[in-house]
PDB file of C-alpha atoms and ligand atoms in Angstrom:
ATOM      1  CA  MET S  24       5.555  32.335  15.777  1.00  0.00           C
ATOM      2  CA  PRO S  25       6.232  31.168  11.974  1.00  0.00           C
ATOM      3  CA  ALA S  26       7.524  33.743   9.389  1.00  0.00           C
ATOM      4  CA  PRO S  27       4.967  35.862   7.913  1.00  0.00           C
ATOM      5  CA  ASP S  28       6.622  35.241   4.571  1.00  0.00           C
ATOM      6  CA  LEU S  29       6.138  31.250   4.684  1.00  0.00           C
ATOM      7  CA  MET S  30       3.758  29.376   2.728  1.00  0.00           C
ATOM      8  CA  ILE S  31       2.934  25.759   3.299  1.00  0.00           C
ATOM      9  CA  VAL S  32       2.097  23.509   0.295  1.00  0.00           C
ATOM     10  CA  THR S  33       0.593  20.035   0.880  1.00  0.00           C
ATOM     11  CA  ASP S  34      -0.477  16.886  -0.984  1.00  0.00           C
ATOM     12  CA  LEU S  35      -3.556  15.539   0.863  1.00  0.00           C
ATOM     13  CA  ASP S  36      -4.634  11.562   1.117  1.00  0.00           C
ATOM     14  CA  GLY S  37      -1.923  10.113   3.054  1.00  0.00           C
ATOM     15  CA  THR S  38      -0.231  13.461   3.782  1.00  0.00           C
ATOM     16  CA  LEU S  39      -3.058  15.251   5.599  1.00  0.00           C
ATOM     17  CA  LEU S  40      -5.607  13.165   5.602  1.00  0.00           C
ATOM     18  CA  ASP S  41      -5.257   9.539   7.408  1.00  0.00           C
ATOM     19  CA  HIS S  42      -4.748   6.948   4.329  1.00  0.00           C
ATOM     20  CA  HIS S  43      -7.931   4.857   5.947  1.00  0.00           C
ATOM     21  CA  ASP S  44     -10.468   7.263   7.225  1.00  0.00           C
ATOM     22  CA  TYR S  45      -9.348  10.565   5.577  1.00  0.00           C
ATOM     23  CA  SER S  46      -9.346  12.173   9.299  1.00  0.00           C
ATOM     24  CA  PHE S  47      -7.053  15.318   9.867  1.00  0.00           C
ATOM     25  CA  ASP S  48      -7.634  15.722  13.635  1.00  0.00           C
ATOM     26  CA  ALA S  49      -4.415  15.273  14.496  1.00  0.00           C
ATOM     27  CA  ALA S  50      -3.303  17.987  12.348  1.00  0.00           C
ATOM     28  CA  VAL S  51      -5.856  20.604  13.625  1.00  0.00           C
ATOM     29  CA  PRO S  52      -3.304  22.358  16.392  1.00  0.00           C
ATOM     30  CA  VAL S  53      -0.881  23.182  13.883  1.00  0.00           C
ATOM     31  CA  LEU S  54      -3.500  24.240  11.338  1.00  0.00           C
ATOM     32  CA  GLU S  55      -5.024  26.561  13.317  1.00  0.00           C
ATOM     33  CA  ARG S  56      -1.594  27.952  14.681  1.00  0.00           C
ATOM     34  CA  LEU S  57      -0.609  28.492  10.876  1.00  0.00           C
ATOM     35  CA  ARG S  58      -4.079  30.096  10.318  1.00  0.00           C
ATOM     36  CA  ARG S  59      -3.749  32.628  13.531  1.00  0.00           C
ATOM     37  CA  ALA S  60      -0.175  33.256  12.130  1.00  0.00           C
ATOM     38  CA  GLY S  61      -1.527  34.171   8.177  1.00  0.00           C
ATOM     39  CA  VAL S  62       0.592  31.658   7.024  1.00  0.00           C
ATOM     40  CA  PRO S  63      -1.253  30.055   3.681  1.00  0.00           C
ATOM     41  CA  VAL S  64      -1.624  26.391   3.467  1.00  0.00           C
ATOM     42  CA  VAL S  65      -2.039  25.347  -0.392  1.00  0.00           C
ATOM     43  CA  PHE S  66      -3.856  21.920  -1.015  1.00  0.00           C
ATOM     44  CA  CYS S  67      -1.964  20.638  -3.605  1.00  0.00           C
ATOM     45  CA  SER S  68      -3.398  17.144  -4.736  1.00  0.00           C
ATOM     46  CA  SER S  69      -5.068  14.905  -7.360  1.00  0.00           C
ATOM     47  CA  LYS S  70      -8.576  15.941  -5.920  1.00  0.00           C
ATOM     48  CA  THR S  71     -10.880  17.916  -7.728  1.00  0.00           C
ATOM     49  CA  PRO S  72     -11.830  21.567  -7.294  1.00  0.00           C
ATOM     50  CA  SER S  73     -15.319  20.614  -5.805  1.00  0.00           C
ATOM     51  CA  GLU S  74     -13.604  18.341  -3.485  1.00  0.00           C
ATOM     52  CA  ILE S  75     -10.661  20.509  -2.489  1.00  0.00           C
ATOM     53  CA  THR S  76     -13.086  23.883  -1.472  1.00  0.00           C
ATOM     54  CA  ALA S  77     -15.191  21.580   0.465  1.00  0.00           C
ATOM     55  CA  LEU S  78     -12.076  19.926   2.539  1.00  0.00           C
ATOM     56  CA  GLN S  79     -10.710  24.068   2.770  1.00  0.00           C
ATOM     57  CA  ALA S  80     -14.397  24.759   3.998  1.00  0.00           C
ATOM     58  CA  ARG S  81     -13.853  21.826   6.865  1.00  0.00           C
ATOM     59  CA  THR S  82     -10.450  23.048   7.737  1.00  0.00           C
ATOM     60  CA  GLY S  83     -10.954  26.648   8.006  1.00  0.00           C
ATOM     61  CA  LEU S  84      -8.855  27.756   4.809  1.00  0.00           C
ATOM     62  CA  VAL S  85     -11.824  29.077   2.719  1.00  0.00           C
ATOM     63  CA  GLY S  86     -10.538  31.151  -0.224  1.00  0.00           C
ATOM     64  CA  GLN S  87      -6.772  30.155   0.069  1.00  0.00           C
ATOM     65  CA  ALA S  88      -4.865  29.191  -3.010  1.00  0.00           C
ATOM     66  CA  PHE S  89      -4.909  25.548  -4.274  1.00  0.00           C
ATOM     67  CA  VAL S  90      -3.653  23.355  -6.830  1.00  0.00           C
ATOM     68  CA  ALA S  91      -6.325  20.691  -8.055  1.00  0.00           C
ATOM     69  CA  GLU S  92      -6.410  17.281 -10.555  1.00  0.00           C
ATOM     70  CA  ASN S  93      -2.443  16.954 -10.215  1.00  0.00           C
ATOM     71  CA  GLY S  94      -1.517  20.437 -11.411  1.00  0.00           C
ATOM     72  CA  ALA S  95      -4.020  20.813 -14.253  1.00  0.00           C
ATOM     73  CA  VAL S  96      -6.049  23.500 -12.179  1.00  0.00           C
ATOM     74  CA  VAL S  97      -4.397  26.347 -10.571  1.00  0.00           C
ATOM     75  CA  VAL S  98      -6.153  28.794  -8.316  1.00  0.00           C
ATOM     76  CA  GLY S  99      -4.472  31.623  -6.556  1.00  0.00           C
ATOM     77  CA  GLY S 100      -5.830  33.334  -3.303  1.00  0.00           C
ATOM     78  CA  GLY S 101      -9.160  35.050  -3.783  1.00  0.00           C
ATOM     79  CA  GLU S 102     -10.203  32.211  -6.120  1.00  0.00           C
ATOM     80  CA  ARG S 103      -8.131  33.750  -8.908  1.00  0.00           C
ATOM     81  CA  VAL S 104      -7.931  30.932 -11.479  1.00  0.00           C
ATOM     82  CA  LEU S 105      -4.351  31.038 -12.884  1.00  0.00           C
ATOM     83  CA  ALA S 106      -4.568  27.518 -14.932  1.00  0.00           C
ATOM     84  CA  GLY S 107      -7.445  25.426 -15.813  1.00  0.00           C
ATOM     85  CA  PRO S 108      -9.328  24.307 -18.832  1.00  0.00           C
ATOM     86  CA  ALA S 109     -10.743  26.071 -22.065  1.00  0.00           C
ATOM     87  CA  THR S 110     -13.965  25.320 -23.222  1.00  0.00           C
ATOM     88  CA  GLY S 111     -13.930  22.025 -25.000  1.00  0.00           C
ATOM     89  CA  ASP S 112     -10.609  21.091 -23.580  1.00  0.00           C
ATOM     90  CA  LEU S 113     -12.098  18.056 -21.574  1.00  0.00           C
ATOM     91  CA  ASP S 114     -14.298  17.003 -24.360  1.00  0.00           C
ATOM     92  CA  ARG S 115     -11.196  16.485 -26.605  1.00  0.00           C
ATOM     93  CA  MET S 116      -9.573  14.715 -24.067  1.00  0.00           C
ATOM     94  CA  HIS S 117     -12.471  12.171 -24.014  1.00  0.00           C
ATOM     95  CA  THR S 118     -12.590  11.647 -27.531  1.00  0.00           C
ATOM     96  CA  GLU S 119      -8.673  11.155 -27.594  1.00  0.00           C
ATOM     97  CA  LEU S 120      -9.044   8.492 -24.883  1.00  0.00           C
ATOM     98  CA  ASP S 121     -11.986   6.853 -26.369  1.00  0.00           C
ATOM     99  CA  ARG S 122      -9.763   6.822 -30.060  1.00  0.00           C
ATOM    100  CA  ILE S 123      -6.349   5.453 -28.017  1.00  0.00           C
ATOM    101  CA  ARG S 124      -8.356   2.589 -26.013  1.00  0.00           C
ATOM    102  CA  ASP S 125      -9.943   1.161 -29.585  1.00  0.00           C
ATOM    103  CA  GLU S 126      -6.739   1.428 -31.068  1.00  0.00           C
ATOM    104  CA  LEU S 127      -4.561  -0.392 -28.254  1.00  0.00           C
ATOM    105  CA  ASP S 128      -7.727  -2.365 -27.169  1.00  0.00           C
ATOM    106  CA  LEU S 129      -7.348  -1.708 -23.534  1.00  0.00           C
ATOM    107  CA  GLY S 130      -9.880  -2.278 -21.081  1.00  0.00           C
ATOM    108  CA  PHE S 131      -9.640   0.718 -18.656  1.00  0.00           C
ATOM    109  CA  SER S 132     -13.007   2.548 -17.427  1.00  0.00           C
ATOM    110  CA  THR S 133     -12.751   6.288 -16.675  1.00  0.00           C
ATOM    111  CA  PHE S 134     -14.806   8.278 -13.774  1.00  0.00           C
ATOM    112  CA  SER S 135     -16.669  10.135 -16.746  1.00  0.00           C
ATOM    113  CA  GLY S 136     -17.893   6.564 -18.068  1.00  0.00           C
ATOM    114  CA  VAL S 137     -19.371   5.365 -15.070  1.00  0.00           C
ATOM    115  CA  THR S 138     -22.177   6.613 -12.238  1.00  0.00           C
ATOM    116  CA  ASP S 139     -21.294   8.105  -8.730  1.00  0.00           C
ATOM    117  CA  GLU S 140     -22.334   4.581  -7.359  1.00  0.00           C
ATOM    118  CA  THR S 141     -19.564   2.847  -9.320  1.00  0.00           C
ATOM    119  CA  VAL S 142     -17.091   5.582  -8.028  1.00  0.00           C
ATOM    120  CA  ALA S 143     -18.077   4.986  -4.368  1.00  0.00           C
ATOM    121  CA  ALA S 144     -17.875   1.066  -4.806  1.00  0.00           C
ATOM    122  CA  TRP S 145     -14.387   1.373  -6.359  1.00  0.00           C
ATOM    123  CA  THR S 146     -13.095   3.811  -4.030  1.00  0.00           C
ATOM    124  CA  GLY S 147     -15.004   3.463  -0.757  1.00  0.00           C
ATOM    125  CA  LEU S 148     -16.000   7.324  -0.662  1.00  0.00           C
ATOM    126  CA  ALA S 149     -19.608   8.024   0.172  1.00  0.00           C
ATOM    127  CA  PRO S 150     -21.998   8.793  -2.786  1.00  0.00           C
ATOM    128  CA  ASP S 151     -21.862  12.404  -2.395  1.00  0.00           C
ATOM    129  CA  ALA S 152     -18.182  12.469  -2.040  1.00  0.00           C
ATOM    130  CA  ALA S 153     -17.890  10.049  -5.295  1.00  0.00           C
ATOM    131  CA  ALA S 154     -19.861  12.697  -7.075  1.00  0.00           C
ATOM    132  CA  ALA S 155     -17.402  15.798  -5.977  1.00  0.00           C
ATOM    133  CA  ALA S 156     -14.720  13.242  -7.520  1.00  0.00           C
ATOM    134  CA  ARG S 157     -16.319  12.898 -10.650  1.00  0.00           C
ATOM    135  CA  GLN S 158     -16.547  16.520 -11.129  1.00  0.00           C
ATOM    136  CA  ARG S 159     -13.121  16.517 -13.042  1.00  0.00           C
ATOM    137  CA  GLU S 160     -12.402  20.000 -14.921  1.00  0.00           C
ATOM    138  CA  ALA S 161      -9.269  19.125 -16.760  1.00  0.00           C
ATOM    139  CA  SER S 162      -7.976  15.496 -16.241  1.00  0.00           C
ATOM    140  CA  GLU S 163      -9.743  12.010 -16.450  1.00  0.00           C
ATOM    141  CA  VAL S 164      -8.990   9.321 -14.053  1.00  0.00           C
ATOM    142  CA  LEU S 165      -8.623   5.676 -15.331  1.00  0.00           C
ATOM    143  CA  LEU S 166      -9.496   2.496 -13.412  1.00  0.00           C
ATOM    144  CA  TRP S 167      -6.753   0.537 -15.239  1.00  0.00           C
ATOM    145  CA  HIS S 168      -6.387  -3.031 -16.239  1.00  0.00           C
ATOM    146  CA  ALA S 169      -3.861  -5.032 -15.294  1.00  0.00           C
ATOM    147  CA  ALA S 170      -4.404  -7.648 -18.319  1.00  0.00           C
ATOM    148  CA  ASP S 171      -3.274  -4.578 -20.209  1.00  0.00           C
ATOM    149  CA  ASP S 172      -0.235  -4.164 -18.596  1.00  0.00           C
ATOM    150  CA  ASP S 173       2.067  -5.277 -21.477  1.00  0.00           C
ATOM    151  CA  ARG S 174       0.427  -2.000 -23.578  1.00  0.00           C
ATOM    152  CA  ALA S 175       1.110   0.530 -20.892  1.00  0.00           C
ATOM    153  CA  ASP S 176       4.337   2.308 -22.641  1.00  0.00           C
ATOM    154  CA  ALA S 177       2.521   2.310 -26.007  1.00  0.00           C
ATOM    155  CA  PHE S 178      -0.651   4.063 -23.917  1.00  0.00           C
ATOM    156  CA  ARG S 179       1.727   6.250 -22.573  1.00  0.00           C
ATOM    157  CA  GLN S 180       3.292   7.116 -25.797  1.00  0.00           C
ATOM    158  CA  GLN S 181      -0.074   7.858 -27.857  1.00  0.00           C
ATOM    159  CA  LEU S 182      -1.115  10.008 -25.075  1.00  0.00           C
ATOM    160  CA  ALA S 183       2.139  12.107 -25.375  1.00  0.00           C
ATOM    161  CA  ALA S 184       1.572  12.111 -29.239  1.00  0.00           C
ATOM    162  CA  ALA S 185      -1.967  13.776 -28.365  1.00  0.00           C
ATOM    163  CA  GLY S 186      -0.603  16.169 -25.846  1.00  0.00           C
ATOM    164  CA  TYR S 187      -1.044  14.434 -22.487  1.00  0.00           C
ATOM    165  CA  GLY S 188       0.695  13.509 -19.430  1.00  0.00           C
ATOM    166  CA  LEU S 189       0.368  10.134 -17.552  1.00  0.00           C
ATOM    167  CA  VAL S 190       0.488   9.855 -13.804  1.00  0.00           C
ATOM    168  CA  ARG S 191       0.410   6.403 -12.567  1.00  0.00           C
ATOM    169  CA  GLY S 192      -1.061   5.803  -8.901  1.00  0.00           C
ATOM    170  CA  GLY S 193      -1.739   2.718  -7.506  1.00  0.00           C
ATOM    171  CA  ARG S 194      -5.132   1.667  -8.762  1.00  0.00           C
ATOM    172  CA  PHE S 195      -6.135   4.811 -10.564  1.00  0.00           C
ATOM    173  CA  TRP S 196      -4.190   6.673 -13.435  1.00  0.00           C
ATOM    174  CA  HIS S 197      -4.497  10.454 -14.045  1.00  0.00           C
ATOM    175  CA  VAL S 198      -4.488  11.523 -17.645  1.00  0.00           C
ATOM    176  CA  LEU S 199      -3.648  15.448 -17.566  1.00  0.00           C
ATOM    177  CA  PRO S 200      -2.602  18.082 -20.156  1.00  0.00           C
ATOM    178  CA  ALA S 201       1.261  17.492 -20.609  1.00  0.00           C
ATOM    179  CA  GLY S 202       3.345  19.898 -19.253  1.00  0.00           C
ATOM    180  CA  HIS S 203       1.142  20.128 -15.819  1.00  0.00           C
ATOM    181  CA  ASP S 204       2.505  18.960 -12.504  1.00  0.00           C
ATOM    182  CA  LYS S 205       2.120  19.668  -8.481  1.00  0.00           C
ATOM    183  CA  GLY S 206       5.988  21.244  -8.956  1.00  0.00           C
ATOM    184  CA  ALA S 207       4.881  23.654 -12.183  1.00  0.00           C
ATOM    185  CA  ALA S 208       1.680  24.330 -10.586  1.00  0.00           C
ATOM    186  CA  ILE S 209       3.476  25.587  -7.408  1.00  0.00           C
ATOM    187  CA  ARG S 210       6.396  27.667  -9.683  1.00  0.00           C
ATOM    188  CA  MET S 211       2.718  29.246 -10.971  1.00  0.00           C
ATOM    189  CA  LEU S 212       1.657  30.102  -7.408  1.00  0.00           C
ATOM    190  CA  LEU S 213       5.079  31.573  -6.200  1.00  0.00           C
ATOM    191  CA  ASP S 214       5.279  33.755  -9.500  1.00  0.00           C
ATOM    192  CA  ASP S 215       1.662  34.971  -8.939  1.00  0.00           C
ATOM    193  CA  HIS S 216       2.940  35.680  -5.273  1.00  0.00           C
ATOM    194  CA  GLU S 217       6.063  37.533  -6.396  1.00  0.00           C
ATOM    195  CA  ARG S 218       4.111  39.744  -8.978  1.00  0.00           C
ATOM    196  CA  ARG S 219       1.350  40.873  -6.559  1.00  0.00           C
ATOM    197  CA  THR S 220       3.934  41.362  -3.636  1.00  0.00           C
ATOM    198  CA  GLY S 221       7.298  41.759  -4.772  1.00  0.00           C
ATOM    199  CA  THR S 222       8.433  38.798  -2.297  1.00  0.00           C
ATOM    200  CA  VAL S 223       8.677  35.459  -2.880  1.00  0.00           C
ATOM    201  CA  PRO S 224       7.830  33.221   0.104  1.00  0.00           C
ATOM    202  CA  ARG S 225       9.868  30.779   1.999  1.00  0.00           C
ATOM    203  CA  THR S 226       8.028  27.047   1.196  1.00  0.00           C
ATOM    204  CA  ILE S 227       7.559  24.137   3.198  1.00  0.00           C
ATOM    205  CA  GLY S 228       6.091  21.062   1.134  1.00  0.00           C
ATOM    206  CA  LEU S 229       4.554  17.430   2.310  1.00  0.00           C
ATOM    207  CA  GLY S 230       3.927  14.336   0.438  1.00  0.00           C
ATOM    208  CA  ASP S 231       3.892  10.832   0.793  1.00  0.00           C
ATOM    209  CA  GLY S 232       3.598   9.415  -2.685  1.00  0.00           C
ATOM    210  CA  PRO S 233       5.595   9.288  -6.044  1.00  0.00           C
ATOM    211  CA  ASN S 234       3.335  11.926  -7.778  1.00  0.00           C
ATOM    212  CA  ASP S 235       4.908  14.165  -4.841  1.00  0.00           C
ATOM    213  CA  THR S 236       8.424  14.415  -6.447  1.00  0.00           C
ATOM    214  CA  GLU S 237       8.004  17.115  -8.300  1.00  0.00           C
ATOM    215  CA  LEU S 238       5.991  19.014  -5.397  1.00  0.00           C
ATOM    216  CA  LEU S 239       8.581  17.905  -2.729  1.00  0.00           C
ATOM    217  CA  ASP S 240      11.711  19.380  -5.457  1.00  0.00           C
ATOM    218  CA  ALA S 241       9.789  22.759  -5.926  1.00  0.00           C
ATOM    219  CA  VAL S 242      10.038  23.705  -2.334  1.00  0.00           C
ATOM    220  CA  ASP S 243      12.639  24.987   0.070  1.00  0.00           C
ATOM    221  CA  LEU S 244      11.925  22.477   2.838  1.00  0.00           C
ATOM    222  CA  ALA S 245      10.613  18.973   2.014  1.00  0.00           C
ATOM    223  CA  VAL S 246       8.442  16.496   4.262  1.00  0.00           C
ATOM    224  CA  VAL S 247       7.946  13.040   3.480  1.00  0.00           C
ATOM    225  CA  VAL S 248       5.191  12.078   5.442  1.00  0.00           C
ATOM    226  CA  ARG S 249       5.687   7.913   6.582  1.00  0.00           C
ATOM    227  CA  GLY S 250       3.193   6.172   3.742  1.00  0.00           C
ATOM    228  CA  HIS S 251       1.728   2.869   3.025  1.00  0.00           C
ATOM    229  CA  GLY S 252       2.953   3.017  -0.653  1.00  0.00           C
ATOM    230  CA  PRO S 253       5.897   3.801  -2.851  1.00  0.00           C
ATOM    231  CA  ALA S 254       7.680   6.577  -1.459  1.00  0.00           C
ATOM    232  CA  PRO S 255       8.794   9.902  -3.663  1.00  0.00           C
ATOM    233  CA  GLY S 256      11.686  10.299  -4.794  1.00  0.00           C
ATOM    234  CA  PRO S 257      14.758  10.228  -6.084  1.00  0.00           C
ATOM    235  CA  LEU S 258      14.709  14.058  -4.816  1.00  0.00           C
ATOM    236  CA  ALA S 259      16.908  16.166  -6.706  1.00  0.00           C
ATOM    237  CA  ASP S 260      18.178  17.798  -3.415  1.00  0.00           C
ATOM    238  CA  ASP S 261      18.097  15.188  -0.708  1.00  0.00           C
ATOM    239  CA  ARG S 262      20.197  16.203   2.227  1.00  0.00           C
ATOM    240  CA  PRO S 263      18.913  15.901   5.632  1.00  0.00           C
ATOM    241  CA  GLU S 264      18.418  19.792   6.575  1.00  0.00           C
ATOM    242  CA  ARG S 265      16.635  20.410   3.595  1.00  0.00           C
ATOM    243  CA  VAL S 266      14.260  16.835   3.820  1.00  0.00           C
ATOM    244  CA  HIS S 267      12.516  15.616   6.824  1.00  0.00           C
ATOM    245  CA  ARG S 268      11.110  12.071   7.159  1.00  0.00           C
ATOM    246  CA  THR S 269       8.392  11.687   9.329  1.00  0.00           C
ATOM    247  CA  THR S 270       8.262   8.364  11.864  1.00  0.00           C
ATOM    248  CA  ALA S 271       4.753   8.808  12.385  1.00  0.00           C
ATOM    249  CA  PRO S 272       1.877   8.203   9.135  1.00  0.00           C
ATOM    250  CA  ALA S 273      -0.948  10.864   8.357  1.00  0.00           C
ATOM    251  CA  PRO S 274      -2.493  12.846  10.089  1.00  0.00           C
ATOM    252  CA  LEU S 275       0.188  12.994  12.746  1.00  0.00           C
ATOM    253  CA  GLY S 276       3.131  12.621  10.605  1.00  0.00           C
ATOM    254  CA  TRP S 277       1.897  15.825   8.920  1.00  0.00           C
ATOM    255  CA  ALA S 278       1.882  17.897  12.289  1.00  0.00           C
ATOM    256  CA  GLU S 279       5.284  16.542  12.806  1.00  0.00           C
ATOM    257  CA  GLY S 280       6.760  17.257   9.574  1.00  0.00           C
ATOM    258  CA  VAL S 281       5.700  21.271   9.927  1.00  0.00           C
ATOM    259  CA  THR S 282       6.761  21.647  13.386  1.00  0.00           C
ATOM    260  CA  HIS S 283      10.215  20.355  12.899  1.00  0.00           C
ATOM    261  CA  PHE S 284      10.965  22.929  10.238  1.00  0.00           C
ATOM    262  CA  LEU S 285       9.000  26.051  12.276  1.00  0.00           C
ATOM    263  CA  ARG S 286      11.134  24.751  15.043  1.00  0.00           C
ATOM    264  CA  SER S 287      14.242  25.139  13.184  1.00  0.00           C
ATOM    265  CA  ASP S 288      12.910  27.944  11.736  1.00  0.00           C
ATOM    266  CA  ARG S 289      12.614  30.458  14.918  1.00  0.00           C
TER     267      ARG S 289
HETATM  268 MG1   MG A 313      -0.723  11.250  -1.192  1.00  0.00          MG
END
């Protein structure tokens, strides 16, 4: 039985969800064990709130805290919004992105600038899932053109001057308000937990990619799930007693990583 003041914070794609088919079957027994023990499982992802709440429903985690859009949206337990956009924020971001694209003569496309069908074709998602992926509240996803790589640094500088940060994925890049990342979002959730309960939970975090580095630095115990692309890191504290690297990829690697630390927690 895990300690009651434990909190799990996890990336989704490639960490809890299979890199190829988004399945999570191999993680279900551990998810079920955590649910019975009352341990929160916080999804922390680049996905939108509507994608995350749909996945919460499928995994029996409705009403739990979550972090969406790489930290631009933070929702505490019981659907309390701790960080999110104010009215007009997203419009201003789109205006700035259009301006910078013109000034630097860039060719990128955005999720908001195309249809559900186009996003479905780009991502391999079903059309309804592509629609949920386009329902962004505080960030934008770009399909970057490799021909513009010589202007990537200039793009990042202009975004910073306008008050935005850039998270580079593989094919897709994410633009979000400056100062937001997965680590800052987790600290916000822990502060909220402490304000309400007077205690700070012990955290186990799981991730598989470079944009999980801040997540893995913000937790007590870190699981690097074996991935298919570049790994997270370097980590601020990479001691083997704090960081476990799984042998299996998602979703089996997720179960492996959580049970590794639950076992040593007993
Ligand atoms: Mg991932």
